[in-house]
Backbone as CSV, one residue per row, in Angstrom:
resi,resn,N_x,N_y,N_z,CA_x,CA_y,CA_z,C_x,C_y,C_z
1,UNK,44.730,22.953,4.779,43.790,22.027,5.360,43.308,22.612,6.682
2,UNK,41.806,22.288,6.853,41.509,23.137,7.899,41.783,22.004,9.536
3,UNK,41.712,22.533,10.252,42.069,21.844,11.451,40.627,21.398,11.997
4,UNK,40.295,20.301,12.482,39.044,20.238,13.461,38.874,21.341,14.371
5,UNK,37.326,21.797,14.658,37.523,22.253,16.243,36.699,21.421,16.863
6,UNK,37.100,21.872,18.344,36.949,20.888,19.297,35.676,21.378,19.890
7,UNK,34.362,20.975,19.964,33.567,21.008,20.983,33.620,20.806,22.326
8,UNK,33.001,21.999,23.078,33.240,22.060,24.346,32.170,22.455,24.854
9,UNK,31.784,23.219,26.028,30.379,23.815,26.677,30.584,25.392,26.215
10,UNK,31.779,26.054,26.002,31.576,27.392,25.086,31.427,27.113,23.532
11,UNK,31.121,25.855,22.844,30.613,25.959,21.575,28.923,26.042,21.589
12,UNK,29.246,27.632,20.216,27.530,28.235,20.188,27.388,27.402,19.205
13,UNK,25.947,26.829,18.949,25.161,26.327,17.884,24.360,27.579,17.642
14,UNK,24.607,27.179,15.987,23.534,28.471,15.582,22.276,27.766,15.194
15,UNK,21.223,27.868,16.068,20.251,27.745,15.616,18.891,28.524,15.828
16,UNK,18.488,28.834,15.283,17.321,30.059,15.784,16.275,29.474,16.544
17,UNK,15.477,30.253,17.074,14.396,29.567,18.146,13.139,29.163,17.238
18,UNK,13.004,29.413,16.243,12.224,29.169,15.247,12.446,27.201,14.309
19,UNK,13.792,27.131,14.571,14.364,25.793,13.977,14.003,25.035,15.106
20,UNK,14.217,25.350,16.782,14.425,24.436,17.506,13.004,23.850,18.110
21,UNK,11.651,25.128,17.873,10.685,25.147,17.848,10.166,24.030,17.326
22,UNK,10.674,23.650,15.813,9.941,23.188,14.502,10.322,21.900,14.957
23,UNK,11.679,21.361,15.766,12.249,20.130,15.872,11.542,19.657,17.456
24,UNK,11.260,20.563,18.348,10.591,20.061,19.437,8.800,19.778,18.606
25,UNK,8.528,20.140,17.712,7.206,20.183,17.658,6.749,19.086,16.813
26,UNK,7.933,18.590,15.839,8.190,17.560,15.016,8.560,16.176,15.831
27,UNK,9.099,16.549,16.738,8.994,15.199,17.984,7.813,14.603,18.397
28,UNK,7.607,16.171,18.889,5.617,15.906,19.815,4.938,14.963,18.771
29,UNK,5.039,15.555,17.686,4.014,15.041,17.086,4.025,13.416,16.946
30,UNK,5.338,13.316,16.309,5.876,11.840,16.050,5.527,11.161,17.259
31,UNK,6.001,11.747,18.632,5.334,10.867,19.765,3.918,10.279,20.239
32,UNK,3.543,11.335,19.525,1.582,11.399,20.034,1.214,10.586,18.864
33,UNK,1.755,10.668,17.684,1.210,9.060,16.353,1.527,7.915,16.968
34,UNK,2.450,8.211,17.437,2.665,6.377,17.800,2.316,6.225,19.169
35,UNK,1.879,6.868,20.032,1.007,6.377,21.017,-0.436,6.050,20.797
36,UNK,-0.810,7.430,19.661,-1.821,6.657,19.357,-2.481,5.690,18.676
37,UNK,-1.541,5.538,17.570,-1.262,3.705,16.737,-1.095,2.816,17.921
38,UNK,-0.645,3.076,19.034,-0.070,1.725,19.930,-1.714,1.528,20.345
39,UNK,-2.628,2.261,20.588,-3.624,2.241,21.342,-4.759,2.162,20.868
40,UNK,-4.786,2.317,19.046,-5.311,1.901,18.472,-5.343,0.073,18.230
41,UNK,-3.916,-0.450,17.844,-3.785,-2.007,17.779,-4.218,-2.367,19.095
42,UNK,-3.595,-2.145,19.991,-4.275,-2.657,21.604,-6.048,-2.915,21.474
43,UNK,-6.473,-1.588,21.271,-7.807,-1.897,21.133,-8.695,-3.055,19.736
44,UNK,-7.855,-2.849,18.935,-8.447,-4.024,18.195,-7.843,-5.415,18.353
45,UNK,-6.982,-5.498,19.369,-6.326,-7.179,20.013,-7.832,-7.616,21.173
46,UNK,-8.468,-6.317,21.271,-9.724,-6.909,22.163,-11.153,-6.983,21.533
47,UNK,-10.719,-6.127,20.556,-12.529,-6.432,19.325,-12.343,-7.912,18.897
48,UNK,-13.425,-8.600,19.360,-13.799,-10.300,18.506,-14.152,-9.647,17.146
49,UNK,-13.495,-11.510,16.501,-13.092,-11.210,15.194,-14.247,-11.055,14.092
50,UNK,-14.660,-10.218,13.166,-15.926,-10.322,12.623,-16.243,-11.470,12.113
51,UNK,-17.526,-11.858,12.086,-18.358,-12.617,11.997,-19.105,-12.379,10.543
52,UNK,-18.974,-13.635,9.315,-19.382,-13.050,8.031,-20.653,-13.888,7.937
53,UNK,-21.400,-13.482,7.227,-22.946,-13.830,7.678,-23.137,-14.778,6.156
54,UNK,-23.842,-15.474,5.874,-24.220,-16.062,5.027,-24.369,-15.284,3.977
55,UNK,-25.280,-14.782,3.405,-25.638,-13.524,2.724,-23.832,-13.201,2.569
56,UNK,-23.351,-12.324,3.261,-21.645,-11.976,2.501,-21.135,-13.022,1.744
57,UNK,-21.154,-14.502,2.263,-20.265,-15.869,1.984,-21.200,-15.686,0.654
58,UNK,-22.272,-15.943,0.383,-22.946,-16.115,-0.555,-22.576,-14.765,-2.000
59,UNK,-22.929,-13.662,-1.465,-22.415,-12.429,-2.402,-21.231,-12.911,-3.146
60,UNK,-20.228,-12.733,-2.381,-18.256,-13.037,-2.375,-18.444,-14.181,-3.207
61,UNK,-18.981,-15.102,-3.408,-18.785,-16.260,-3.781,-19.630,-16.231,-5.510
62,UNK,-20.260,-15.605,-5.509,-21.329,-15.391,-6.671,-20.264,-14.390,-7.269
63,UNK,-19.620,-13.348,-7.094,-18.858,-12.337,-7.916,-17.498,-13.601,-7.931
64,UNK,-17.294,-14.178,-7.136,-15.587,-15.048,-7.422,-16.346,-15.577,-9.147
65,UNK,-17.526,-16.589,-8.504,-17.823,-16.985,-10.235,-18.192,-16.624,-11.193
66,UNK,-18.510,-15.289,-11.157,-19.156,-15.145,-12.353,-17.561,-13.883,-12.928
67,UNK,-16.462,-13.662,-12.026,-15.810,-13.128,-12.474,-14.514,-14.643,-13.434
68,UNK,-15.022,-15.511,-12.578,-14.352,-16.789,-13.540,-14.818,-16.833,-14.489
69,UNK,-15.916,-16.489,-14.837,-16.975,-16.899,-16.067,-16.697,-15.788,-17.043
70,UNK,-16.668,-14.701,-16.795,-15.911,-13.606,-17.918,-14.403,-14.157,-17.996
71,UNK,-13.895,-14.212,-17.186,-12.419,-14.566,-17.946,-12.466,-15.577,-18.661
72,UNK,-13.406,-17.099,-18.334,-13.466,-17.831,-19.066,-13.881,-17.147,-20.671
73,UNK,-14.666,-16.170,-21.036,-15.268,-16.080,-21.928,-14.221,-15.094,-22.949
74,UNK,-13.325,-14.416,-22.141,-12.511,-13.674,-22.494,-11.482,-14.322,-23.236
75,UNK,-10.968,-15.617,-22.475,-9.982,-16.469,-23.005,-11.078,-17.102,-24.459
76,UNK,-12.187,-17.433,-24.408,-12.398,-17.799,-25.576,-12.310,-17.008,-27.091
77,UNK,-12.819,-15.475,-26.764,-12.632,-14.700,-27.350,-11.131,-14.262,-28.075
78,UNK,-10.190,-14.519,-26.799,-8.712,-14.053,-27.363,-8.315,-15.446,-28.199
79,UNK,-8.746,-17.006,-28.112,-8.124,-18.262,-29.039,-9.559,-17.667,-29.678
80,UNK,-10.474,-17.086,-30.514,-11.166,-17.115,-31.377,-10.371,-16.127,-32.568
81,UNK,-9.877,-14.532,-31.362,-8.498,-13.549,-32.661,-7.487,-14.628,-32.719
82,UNK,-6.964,-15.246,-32.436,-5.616,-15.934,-32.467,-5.640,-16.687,-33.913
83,UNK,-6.951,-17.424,-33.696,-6.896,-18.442,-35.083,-7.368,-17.475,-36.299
84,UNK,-7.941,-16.711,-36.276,-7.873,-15.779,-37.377,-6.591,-15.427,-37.771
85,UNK,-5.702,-14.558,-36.734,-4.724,-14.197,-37.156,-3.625,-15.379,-37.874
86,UNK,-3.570,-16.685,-37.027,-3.113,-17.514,-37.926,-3.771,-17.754,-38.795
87,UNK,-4.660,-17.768,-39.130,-5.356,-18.337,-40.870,-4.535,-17.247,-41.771
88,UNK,-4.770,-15.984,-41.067,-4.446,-14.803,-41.874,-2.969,-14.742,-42.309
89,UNK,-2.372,-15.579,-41.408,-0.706,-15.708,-41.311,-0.283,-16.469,-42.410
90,UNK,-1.415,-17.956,-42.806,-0.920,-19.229,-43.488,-1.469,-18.523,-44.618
91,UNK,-2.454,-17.246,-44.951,-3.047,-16.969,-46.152,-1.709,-16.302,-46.849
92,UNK,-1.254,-15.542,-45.739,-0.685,-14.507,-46.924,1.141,-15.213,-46.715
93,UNK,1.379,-16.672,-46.172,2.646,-17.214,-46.317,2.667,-17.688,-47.766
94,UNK,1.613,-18.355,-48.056,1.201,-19.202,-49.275,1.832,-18.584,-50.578
């Protein structure tokens, strides 16, 4: 069984200047996203909130119904196969 060693100020880390490079540069970066996400939300806590114009309310509202209106038509279509398939079911139980 191997024994622990003990870290002290004469323990070398091996790490090349190339690794420690990649981990200082992998910080930076991570630091500078989230300052600039912080300063991004900040700035939109001060943009007023958009304003939807008639014309949009009107658009939005014309696709809500007429996308009700295909599904409505869809559901008729799927109970129009249904009762076939049952007719077809009671034909060939008989």
């Amino acid at each position: 069984m191997a024994t622990p060693k003990e870290i002290s100020e004469d323990t070398v880390v091996g790490l090349s200047l190339k690794t420690i490079y990649i981990i200082i540069a992998a910080t930076v970066l991570l630091a500078l996203g989230y300052f600039k996400l912080e300063a991004g939300i900040a700035e939109a806590k001060l943009l007023p909130e958009p304003v939807i114009s008639r014309t949009e309310y009107d658009l939005k509202d014309e696709l809500i119904r007429e996308t009700i209106m295909n599904t409505q038509e869809d559901v008729e279509e799927i109970k129009t196969q249904l009762d076939k398939i049952e007719d077809r079911l009671f034909e060939s139980t008989r």
